[in-house]
């Protein structure tokens, strides 16, 4: 920042949202100038949960919220503000991210690979809690009923675009690629009687299974030092599986049948045993929301379960959180930052 520092004398807060985007904010700049406002105080600009009315449920700190407009629209607003001799105060949200839904890619990566995820260092998670069954897992206290009741019909496995996942209520959660053998091995056994063992697609499915069992599992056991290799292997396996399912209807049908078997039959508790084993192998554990008081092992924003606290004292996290605000700070309209909840920072 090379321009002189400004001191706000009369700020006016604009709540940006889908219904009042950046372009609309530009439209009120002349009016605010006539009111005698010195600075616009903008609500958070980060990509937030879809349809957010406030912007504090951030899912990606590095991207401008597309619901608010484009980078060009932001630049236009800053230019309009500067031309009217006003300034801009930017809201920075360094404390937390929204983990509801499946749009927070960093959180999804943590749920896939647990403590070995490159994104694990972003969140304040206790991977060694007192409860043995939670060691190496993240507790997700989002269920409205006890886990055993939800398991029988409330948790559904799906397969799409080379990925396996589970849905539960409005949540869509990833299944770690190292655990995909729970569905792929039964699918392979269903295919064997139908085609020759020399069939190229059978060989490819067998190869994918070997890659999962001989590459992904050892990588997970090896720890975070090989996380980049792990990520590359995951993506390669996903692409291979998606291509195989796309070109061979029999393979897709066998995978679909295996998924149906995992989802069980209501009224037949034993039919959910495979699903229970699959869920036990994940890097997260679903539970009733009341359990959060005693067993939750990630730091939250106050007591809001779907806002996970960030370790902004970590240099990489700090860089991610502040990349977009620092871009804005280079504009001559910039006045300063408003820091959301400094009381939640490790070192304010």
mmCIF file of C-alpha atoms in Angstrom:
data_model
loop_
_atom_site.group_PDB
_atom_site.id
_atom_site.type_symbol
_atom_site.label_atom_id
_atom_site.label_comp_id
_atom_site.label_asym_id
_atom_site.label_seq_id
_atom_site.Cartn_x
_atom_site.Cartn_y
_atom_site.Cartn_z
ATOM 1 C CA UNK A 1 0.000 0.000 0.000
ATOM 2 C CA UNK A 2 1.655 3.210 -1.167
ATOM 3 C CA UNK A 3 -1.295 5.587 -0.900
ATOM 4 C CA UNK A 4 -1.790 7.722 2.241
ATOM 5 C CA UNK A 5 -3.679 6.187 5.144
ATOM 6 C CA UNK A 6 -7.244 7.447 5.577
ATOM 7 C CA UNK A 7 -9.151 7.954 8.793
ATOM 8 C CA UNK A 8 -12.869 7.176 8.442
ATOM 9 C CA UNK A 9 -15.193 9.846 9.808
ATOM 10 C CA UNK A 10 -18.578 8.394 8.806
ATOM 11 C CA UNK A 11 -18.869 4.789 7.615
ATOM 12 C CA UNK A 12 -21.915 3.250 5.941
ATOM 13 C CA UNK A 13 -22.203 -0.541 5.954
ATOM 14 C CA UNK A 14 -23.423 -2.238 2.791
ATOM 15 C CA UNK A 15 -24.689 -5.803 3.143
ATOM 16 C CA UNK A 16 -23.785 -7.426 -0.144
ATOM 17 C CA UNK A 17 -25.763 -10.468 -1.249
ATOM 18 C CA UNK A 18 -27.269 -12.043 -4.342
ATOM 19 C CA UNK A 19 -30.117 -9.501 -4.300
ATOM 20 C CA UNK A 20 -27.728 -6.556 -3.744
ATOM 21 C CA UNK A 21 -24.494 -7.316 -5.621
ATOM 22 C CA UNK A 22 -21.430 -5.199 -6.301
ATOM 23 C CA UNK A 23 -23.063 -3.475 -9.266
ATOM 24 C CA UNK A 24 -25.918 -2.323 -7.029
ATOM 25 C CA UNK A 25 -23.387 -1.015 -4.517
ATOM 26 C CA UNK A 26 -21.790 1.067 -7.262
ATOM 27 C CA UNK A 27 -25.208 2.563 -7.962
ATOM 28 C CA UNK A 28 -25.575 4.016 -4.458
ATOM 29 C CA UNK A 29 -22.107 5.577 -4.238
ATOM 30 C CA UNK A 30 -23.256 9.044 -5.448
ATOM 31 C CA UNK A 31 -26.103 9.070 -2.912
ATOM 32 C CA UNK A 32 -23.781 8.083 -0.050
ATOM 33 C CA UNK A 33 -21.377 10.836 -1.125
ATOM 34 C CA UNK A 34 -24.208 13.370 -0.850
ATOM 35 C CA UNK A 35 -25.016 12.057 2.653
ATOM 36 C CA UNK A 36 -21.527 12.939 3.792
ATOM 37 C CA UNK A 37 -20.332 9.351 4.190
ATOM 38 C CA UNK A 38 -16.537 9.061 4.199
ATOM 39 C CA UNK A 39 -16.188 5.300 3.765
ATOM 40 C CA UNK A 40 -18.169 2.281 2.604
ATOM 41 C CA UNK A 41 -17.895 -0.631 4.998
ATOM 42 C CA UNK A 42 -18.396 -3.737 2.832
ATOM 43 C CA UNK A 43 -19.669 -7.050 4.195
ATOM 44 C CA UNK A 44 -17.448 -10.113 3.473
ATOM 45 C CA UNK A 45 -16.546 -10.625 -0.174
ATOM 46 C CA UNK A 46 -15.351 -14.237 0.034
ATOM 47 C CA UNK A 47 -17.207 -17.117 -1.595
ATOM 48 C CA UNK A 48 -19.830 -18.094 0.974
ATOM 49 C CA UNK A 49 -22.431 -20.809 1.315
ATOM 50 C CA UNK A 50 -24.883 -20.654 -1.578
ATOM 51 C CA UNK A 51 -27.591 -18.071 -0.937
ATOM 52 C CA UNK A 52 -25.873 -16.649 2.141
ATOM 53 C CA UNK A 53 -27.589 -13.509 3.395
ATOM 54 C CA UNK A 54 -24.591 -12.244 5.399
ATOM 55 C CA UNK A 55 -21.394 -13.698 3.892
ATOM 56 C CA UNK A 56 -19.786 -14.875 7.124
ATOM 57 C CA UNK A 57 -20.334 -18.573 6.274
ATOM 58 C CA UNK A 58 -17.230 -18.623 4.069
ATOM 59 C CA UNK A 59 -16.409 -21.735 2.015
ATOM 60 C CA UNK A 60 -13.459 -20.347 0.018
ATOM 61 C CA UNK A 61 -11.334 -17.446 1.228
ATOM 62 C CA UNK A 62 -9.357 -17.143 -1.996
ATOM 63 C CA UNK A 63 -12.288 -16.517 -4.335
ATOM 64 C CA UNK A 64 -14.609 -13.553 -4.712
ATOM 65 C CA UNK A 65 -18.194 -14.659 -4.121
ATOM 66 C CA UNK A 66 -19.656 -15.159 -7.632
ATOM 67 C CA UNK A 67 -23.129 -14.312 -6.286
ATOM 68 C CA UNK A 68 -21.866 -10.763 -5.688
ATOM 69 C CA UNK A 69 -20.436 -10.267 -9.152
ATOM 70 C CA UNK A 70 -17.163 -10.484 -11.048
ATOM 71 C CA UNK A 71 -13.687 -9.157 -10.354
ATOM 72 C CA UNK A 72 -14.453 -6.439 -12.906
ATOM 73 C CA UNK A 73 -17.552 -5.433 -10.901
ATOM 74 C CA UNK A 74 -15.452 -5.193 -7.740
ATOM 75 C CA UNK A 75 -12.871 -3.088 -9.527
ATOM 76 C CA UNK A 76 -15.624 -0.830 -10.851
ATOM 77 C CA UNK A 77 -17.006 -0.319 -7.347
ATOM 78 C CA UNK A 78 -13.570 0.567 -5.990
ATOM 79 C CA UNK A 79 -12.981 2.956 -8.882
ATOM 80 C CA UNK A 80 -16.379 4.611 -8.341
ATOM 81 C CA UNK A 81 -15.692 4.976 -4.625
ATOM 82 C CA UNK A 82 -12.283 6.523 -5.266
ATOM 83 C CA UNK A 83 -13.681 8.892 -7.914
ATOM 84 C CA UNK A 84 -16.204 10.154 -5.338
ATOM 85 C CA UNK A 85 -13.403 10.749 -2.823
ATOM 86 C CA UNK A 86 -14.699 8.010 -0.535
ATOM 87 C CA UNK A 87 -12.884 5.035 0.947
ATOM 88 C CA UNK A 88 -13.582 1.356 1.534
ATOM 89 C CA UNK A 89 -13.339 -0.684 4.733
ATOM 90 C CA UNK A 90 -13.097 -4.434 4.008
ATOM 91 C CA UNK A 91 -14.505 -7.113 6.335
ATOM 92 C CA UNK A 92 -11.978 -9.909 6.994
ATOM 93 C CA UNK A 93 -13.205 -13.246 8.407
ATOM 94 C CA UNK A 94 -10.103 -15.066 9.717
ATOM 95 C CA UNK A 95 -11.745 -17.188 12.398
ATOM 96 C CA UNK A 96 -13.819 -19.838 10.692
ATOM 97 C CA UNK A 97 -15.201 -21.506 7.588
ATOM 98 C CA UNK A 98 -18.596 -23.002 6.893
ATOM 99 C CA UNK A 99 -18.456 -26.810 6.666
ATOM 100 C CA UNK A 100 -22.119 -27.420 5.845
ATOM 101 C CA UNK A 101 -22.847 -28.979 2.477
ATOM 102 C CA UNK A 102 -20.081 -30.048 0.105
ATOM 103 C CA UNK A 103 -18.770 -26.775 -1.354
ATOM 104 C CA UNK A 104 -15.909 -26.256 1.123
ATOM 105 C CA UNK A 105 -13.260 -28.209 -0.774
ATOM 106 C CA UNK A 106 -10.685 -27.951 2.011
ATOM 107 C CA UNK A 107 -13.075 -29.535 4.497
ATOM 108 C CA UNK A 108 -14.096 -32.214 1.979
ATOM 109 C CA UNK A 109 -10.431 -33.073 1.548
ATOM 110 C CA UNK A 110 -10.046 -33.441 5.315
ATOM 111 C CA UNK A 111 -13.038 -35.786 5.407
ATOM 112 C CA UNK A 112 -11.469 -37.872 2.625
ATOM 113 C CA UNK A 113 -7.972 -38.204 4.058
ATOM 114 C CA UNK A 114 -8.140 -37.118 7.687
ATOM 115 C CA UNK A 115 -4.926 -35.917 9.263
ATOM 116 C CA UNK A 116 -2.972 -36.780 6.091
ATOM 117 C CA UNK A 117 -4.909 -34.194 4.084
ATOM 118 C CA UNK A 118 -2.875 -31.127 3.079
ATOM 119 C CA UNK A 119 -5.867 -29.104 4.311
ATOM 120 C CA UNK A 120 -5.848 -30.647 7.798
ATOM 121 C CA UNK A 121 -3.526 -27.912 9.086
ATOM 122 C CA UNK A 122 -6.159 -25.278 8.229
ATOM 123 C CA UNK A 123 -8.550 -26.491 10.913
ATOM 124 C CA UNK A 124 -8.081 -26.823 14.661
ATOM 125 C CA UNK A 125 -8.742 -30.556 15.041
ATOM 126 C CA UNK A 126 -7.707 -32.858 17.888
ATOM 127 C CA UNK A 127 -6.733 -36.089 16.124
ATOM 128 C CA UNK A 128 -5.893 -37.836 19.417
ATOM 129 C CA UNK A 129 -9.011 -37.334 21.581
ATOM 130 C CA UNK A 130 -9.604 -39.358 24.763
ATOM 131 C CA UNK A 131 -12.222 -41.589 23.116
ATOM 132 C CA UNK A 132 -10.338 -44.412 21.321
ATOM 133 C CA UNK A 133 -12.879 -44.806 18.501
ATOM 134 C CA UNK A 134 -12.348 -41.145 17.532
ATOM 135 C CA UNK A 135 -8.568 -41.309 17.182
ATOM 136 C CA UNK A 136 -7.693 -40.168 13.661
ATOM 137 C CA UNK A 137 -11.297 -39.168 12.942
ATOM 138 C CA UNK A 138 -13.380 -35.991 12.924
ATOM 139 C CA UNK A 139 -16.639 -36.157 14.855
ATOM 140 C CA UNK A 140 -19.555 -34.780 12.815
ATOM 141 C CA UNK A 141 -22.443 -34.133 15.232
ATOM 142 C CA UNK A 142 -25.125 -33.353 12.673
ATOM 143 C CA UNK A 143 -27.646 -36.165 13.080
ATOM 144 C CA UNK A 144 -31.138 -35.573 14.442
ATOM 145 C CA UNK A 145 -31.320 -39.163 15.761
ATOM 146 C CA UNK A 146 -28.940 -41.741 17.147
ATOM 147 C CA UNK A 147 -26.440 -43.034 14.599
ATOM 148 C CA UNK A 148 -27.814 -46.599 14.679
ATOM 149 C CA UNK A 149 -31.283 -45.400 13.662
ATOM 150 C CA UNK A 150 -29.987 -43.149 10.886
ATOM 151 C CA UNK A 151 -27.734 -45.895 9.516
ATOM 152 C CA UNK A 152 -30.737 -47.988 8.524
ATOM 153 C CA UNK A 153 -32.061 -45.985 5.615
ATOM 154 C CA UNK A 154 -30.898 -42.457 6.491
ATOM 155 C CA UNK A 155 -27.396 -42.842 5.058
ATOM 156 C CA UNK A 156 -27.195 -43.659 1.357
ATOM 157 C CA UNK A 157 -24.150 -44.512 -0.730
ATOM 158 C CA UNK A 158 -23.952 -43.015 -4.226
ATOM 159 C CA UNK A 159 -21.604 -43.156 -7.209
ATOM 160 C CA UNK A 160 -21.100 -40.432 -9.800
ATOM 161 C CA UNK A 161 -18.282 -39.200 -12.036
ATOM 162 C CA UNK A 162 -15.805 -41.756 -10.710
ATOM 163 C CA UNK A 163 -16.482 -40.926 -7.049
ATOM 164 C CA UNK A 164 -18.267 -42.675 -4.205
ATOM 165 C CA UNK A 165 -20.045 -40.586 -1.580
ATOM 166 C CA UNK A 166 -22.785 -40.792 1.041
ATOM 167 C CA UNK A 167 -25.812 -38.560 1.497
ATOM 168 C CA UNK A 168 -27.427 -37.926 4.855
ATOM 169 C CA UNK A 169 -30.220 -35.374 5.156
ATOM 170 C CA UNK A 170 -28.961 -32.330 3.216
ATOM 171 C CA UNK A 171 -25.347 -33.422 3.580
ATOM 172 C CA UNK A 172 -23.219 -35.035 0.892
ATOM 173 C CA UNK A 173 -19.991 -36.453 2.298
ATOM 174 C CA UNK A 174 -17.042 -38.005 0.464
ATOM 175 C CA UNK A 175 -15.973 -41.581 0.943
ATOM 176 C CA UNK A 176 -12.212 -41.917 1.189
ATOM 177 C CA UNK A 177 -10.865 -43.469 -2.044
ATOM 178 C CA UNK A 178 -8.860 -45.928 0.067
ATOM 179 C CA UNK A 179 -12.223 -47.409 1.164
ATOM 180 C CA UNK A 180 -13.812 -47.754 -2.280
ATOM 181 C CA UNK A 181 -12.995 -51.457 -2.283
ATOM 182 C CA UNK A 182 -16.112 -51.949 -0.153
ATOM 183 C CA UNK A 183 -18.104 -51.346 -3.345
ATOM 184 C CA UNK A 184 -15.641 -52.192 -6.113
ATOM 185 C CA UNK A 185 -14.681 -55.676 -4.932
ATOM 186 C CA UNK A 186 -18.330 -56.900 -4.789
ATOM 187 C CA UNK A 187 -18.865 -55.262 -8.194
ATOM 188 C CA UNK A 188 -15.908 -57.187 -9.605
ATOM 189 C CA UNK A 189 -17.271 -60.461 -8.211
ATOM 190 C CA UNK A 190 -20.623 -59.755 -9.857
ATOM 191 C CA UNK A 191 -18.885 -59.200 -13.208
ATOM 192 C CA UNK A 192 -16.610 -62.269 -13.227
ATOM 193 C CA UNK A 193 -19.296 -64.844 -14.253
ATOM 194 C CA UNK A 194 -20.461 -62.588 -17.088
ATOM 195 C CA UNK A 195 -17.235 -61.991 -19.049
ATOM 196 C CA UNK A 196 -13.889 -63.551 -19.842
ATOM 197 C CA UNK A 197 -11.107 -62.990 -17.304
ATOM 198 C CA UNK A 198 -9.078 -61.612 -20.220
ATOM 199 C CA UNK A 199 -11.640 -58.888 -20.901
ATOM 200 C CA UNK A 200 -9.719 -55.559 -20.911
ATOM 201 C CA UNK A 201 -12.298 -53.826 -18.714
ATOM 202 C CA UNK A 202 -12.197 -56.593 -16.112
ATOM 203 C CA UNK A 203 -8.418 -56.273 -16.081
ATOM 204 C CA UNK A 204 -8.760 -52.501 -15.698
ATOM 205 C CA UNK A 205 -11.150 -52.860 -12.735
ATOM 206 C CA UNK A 206 -8.767 -55.328 -11.099
ATOM 207 C CA UNK A 207 -5.935 -52.849 -11.675
ATOM 208 C CA UNK A 208 -7.924 -50.043 -10.066
ATOM 209 C CA UNK A 209 -8.573 -52.225 -7.028
ATOM 210 C CA UNK A 210 -4.871 -53.041 -6.733
ATOM 211 C CA UNK A 211 -4.024 -49.345 -6.966
ATOM 212 C CA UNK A 212 -6.425 -48.638 -4.098
ATOM 213 C CA UNK A 213 -5.153 -51.460 -1.899
ATOM 214 C CA UNK A 214 -1.439 -51.242 -2.681
ATOM 215 C CA UNK A 215 -0.984 -47.492 -3.208
ATOM 216 C CA UNK A 216 -3.647 -45.461 -1.414
ATOM 217 C CA UNK A 217 -3.712 -47.492 1.791
ATOM 218 C CA UNK A 218 0.101 -47.517 2.233
ATOM 219 C CA UNK A 219 0.204 -43.791 1.450
ATOM 220 C CA UNK A 220 -2.335 -43.124 4.178
ATOM 221 C CA UNK A 221 -0.311 -45.175 6.623
ATOM 222 C CA UNK A 222 2.884 -43.390 5.604
ATOM 223 C CA UNK A 223 1.690 -40.021 6.926
ATOM 224 C CA UNK A 224 1.573 -36.471 5.559
ATOM 225 C CA UNK A 225 5.031 -36.480 3.997
ATOM 226 C CA UNK A 226 3.681 -38.132 0.842
ATOM 227 C CA UNK A 227 0.423 -36.206 0.612
ATOM 228 C CA UNK A 228 1.176 -34.780 -2.858
ATOM 229 C CA UNK A 229 1.764 -38.271 -4.243
ATOM 230 C CA UNK A 230 -1.393 -39.453 -2.512
ATOM 231 C CA UNK A 231 -3.429 -36.669 -4.125
ATOM 232 C CA UNK A 232 -2.096 -37.490 -7.590
ATOM 233 C CA UNK A 233 -2.887 -41.184 -7.150
ATOM 234 C CA UNK A 234 -6.429 -40.381 -5.992
ATOM 235 C CA UNK A 235 -7.111 -38.224 -9.015
ATOM 236 C CA UNK A 236 -5.646 -40.805 -11.399
ATOM 237 C CA UNK A 237 -7.861 -43.527 -9.915
ATOM 238 C CA UNK A 238 -10.952 -41.323 -10.124
ATOM 239 C CA UNK A 239 -10.338 -40.557 -13.782
ATOM 240 C CA UNK A 240 -9.736 -44.219 -14.608
ATOM 241 C CA UNK A 241 -12.865 -45.348 -12.776
ATOM 242 C CA UNK A 242 -15.027 -42.643 -14.353
ATOM 243 C CA UNK A 243 -13.788 -43.559 -17.839
ATOM 244 C CA UNK A 244 -14.346 -47.272 -17.214
ATOM 245 C CA UNK A 245 -17.908 -46.798 -15.923
ATOM 246 C CA UNK A 246 -18.663 -44.455 -18.811
ATOM 247 C CA UNK A 247 -17.570 -46.825 -21.566
ATOM 248 C CA UNK A 248 -18.798 -50.139 -20.116
ATOM 249 C CA UNK A 249 -22.452 -50.371 -19.105
ATOM 250 C CA UNK A 250 -21.907 -53.761 -17.454
ATOM 251 C CA UNK A 251 -19.277 -52.287 -15.132
ATOM 252 C CA UNK A 252 -21.571 -49.389 -14.236
ATOM 253 C CA UNK A 253 -24.460 -51.809 -13.620
ATOM 254 C CA UNK A 254 -22.288 -53.960 -11.333
ATOM 255 C CA UNK A 255 -21.142 -50.900 -9.360
ATOM 256 C CA UNK A 256 -24.757 -49.698 -9.082
ATOM 257 C CA UNK A 257 -25.841 -53.121 -7.804
ATOM 258 C CA UNK A 258 -23.003 -53.186 -5.263
ATOM 259 C CA UNK A 259 -24.030 -49.718 -4.049
ATOM 260 C CA UNK A 260 -27.644 -50.904 -3.729
ATOM 261 C CA UNK A 261 -26.476 -53.845 -1.610
ATOM 262 C CA UNK A 262 -24.511 -51.495 0.659
ATOM 263 C CA UNK A 263 -27.594 -49.341 1.178
ATOM 264 C CA UNK A 264 -29.397 -52.283 2.740
ATOM 265 C CA UNK A 265 -33.050 -53.196 3.035
ATOM 266 C CA UNK A 266 -35.241 -51.406 5.615
ATOM 267 C CA UNK A 267 -36.495 -53.905 8.164
ATOM 268 C CA UNK A 268 -33.466 -56.183 7.700
ATOM 269 C CA UNK A 269 -30.793 -54.911 10.134
ATOM 270 C CA UNK A 270 -28.125 -57.380 8.936
ATOM 271 C CA UNK A 271 -28.342 -55.958 5.419
ATOM 272 C CA UNK A 272 -26.702 -52.770 6.718
ATOM 273 C CA UNK A 273 -23.579 -54.515 8.038
ATOM 274 C CA UNK A 274 -21.600 -53.671 4.900
ATOM 275 C CA UNK A 275 -22.587 -50.008 5.150
ATOM 276 C CA UNK A 276 -21.564 -49.932 8.803
ATOM 277 C CA UNK A 277 -18.128 -51.355 7.957
ATOM 278 C CA UNK A 278 -17.730 -48.816 5.165
ATOM 279 C CA UNK A 279 -18.595 -45.902 7.467
ATOM 280 C CA UNK A 280 -16.295 -47.228 10.203
ATOM 281 C CA UNK A 281 -13.382 -46.976 7.768
ATOM 282 C CA UNK A 282 -13.930 -43.249 7.088
ATOM 283 C CA UNK A 283 -11.888 -40.394 8.544
ATOM 284 C CA UNK A 284 -15.036 -39.011 10.168
ATOM 285 C CA UNK A 285 -17.744 -40.320 12.457
ATOM 286 C CA UNK A 286 -21.373 -39.207 12.266
ATOM 287 C CA UNK A 287 -23.203 -38.738 15.558
ATOM 288 C CA UNK A 288 -26.263 -37.210 17.192
ATOM 289 C CA UNK A 289 -25.951 -33.432 17.583
ATOM 290 C CA UNK A 290 -26.202 -33.643 21.386
ATOM 291 C CA UNK A 291 -22.891 -35.524 21.497
ATOM 292 C CA UNK A 292 -21.066 -32.350 20.452
ATOM 293 C CA UNK A 293 -21.066 -30.958 23.998
ATOM 294 C CA UNK A 294 -18.838 -33.763 25.298
ATOM 295 C CA UNK A 295 -17.085 -35.361 22.322
ATOM 296 C CA UNK A 296 -16.574 -32.836 19.515
ATOM 297 C CA UNK A 297 -12.898 -32.722 18.524
ATOM 298 C CA UNK A 298 -12.718 -29.718 16.214
ATOM 299 C CA UNK A 299 -12.841 -26.163 17.505
ATOM 300 C CA UNK A 300 -16.012 -24.368 16.463
ATOM 301 C CA UNK A 301 -17.004 -20.742 16.144
ATOM 302 C CA UNK A 302 -18.673 -20.451 19.560
ATOM 303 C CA UNK A 303 -21.087 -23.427 19.624
ATOM 304 C CA UNK A 304 -22.079 -23.445 15.946
ATOM 305 C CA UNK A 305 -21.311 -26.938 14.656
ATOM 306 C CA UNK A 306 -21.178 -26.016 10.971
ATOM 307 C CA UNK A 307 -18.608 -23.233 11.453
ATOM 308 C CA UNK A 308 -15.179 -24.827 11.962
ATOM 309 C CA UNK A 309 -12.428 -22.690 13.464
ATOM 310 C CA UNK A 310 -9.290 -21.925 11.464
ATOM 311 C CA UNK A 311 -5.657 -21.946 12.601
ATOM 312 C CA UNK A 312 -4.935 -18.523 11.170
ATOM 313 C CA UNK A 313 -1.669 -18.451 13.124
ATOM 314 C CA UNK A 314 -0.472 -20.958 10.505
ATOM 315 C CA UNK A 315 1.343 -18.978 7.768
ATOM 316 C CA UNK A 316 -0.379 -20.793 4.879
ATOM 317 C CA UNK A 317 -3.823 -20.322 6.435
ATOM 318 C CA UNK A 318 -3.070 -16.629 7.013
ATOM 319 C CA UNK A 319 -2.100 -16.284 3.353
ATOM 320 C CA UNK A 320 -5.287 -18.012 2.155
ATOM 321 C CA UNK A 321 -7.545 -15.910 4.383
ATOM 322 C CA UNK A 322 -5.946 -12.609 3.411
ATOM 323 C CA UNK A 323 -5.176 -13.096 -0.298
ATOM 324 C CA UNK A 324 -8.390 -11.423 -1.471
ATOM 325 C CA UNK A 325 -8.367 -8.560 1.106
ATOM 326 C CA UNK A 326 -4.715 -7.800 0.309
ATOM 327 C CA UNK A 327 -5.600 -7.532 -3.382
ATOM 328 C CA UNK A 328 -8.220 -4.921 -2.496
ATOM 329 C CA UNK A 329 -5.720 -3.157 -0.206
ATOM 330 C CA UNK A 330 -3.606 -2.284 -3.234
ATOM 331 C CA UNK A 331 -6.396 -0.056 -4.601
ATOM 332 C CA UNK A 332 -6.248 3.666 -3.719
ATOM 333 C CA UNK A 333 -9.843 3.526 -2.420
ATOM 334 C CA UNK A 334 -8.757 1.207 0.404
ATOM 335 C CA UNK A 335 -9.005 2.610 3.923
ATOM 336 C CA UNK A 336 -8.590 -0.410 6.204
ATOM 337 C CA UNK A 337 -9.819 -3.741 7.478
ATOM 338 C CA UNK A 338 -12.530 -4.644 9.931
ATOM 339 C CA UNK A 339 -11.448 -7.927 11.562
ATOM 340 C CA UNK A 340 -14.321 -10.244 12.460
ATOM 341 C CA UNK A 341 -14.045 -11.532 16.052
ATOM 342 C CA UNK A 342 -10.442 -10.869 16.998
ATOM 343 C CA UNK A 343 -11.316 -12.556 20.309
ATOM 344 C CA UNK A 344 -11.178 -15.916 18.488
ATOM 345 C CA UNK A 345 -7.631 -15.499 17.182
ATOM 346 C CA UNK A 346 -4.711 -17.325 18.745
ATOM 347 C CA UNK A 347 -2.633 -14.121 18.732
ATOM 348 C CA UNK A 348 -4.777 -11.027 17.939
#
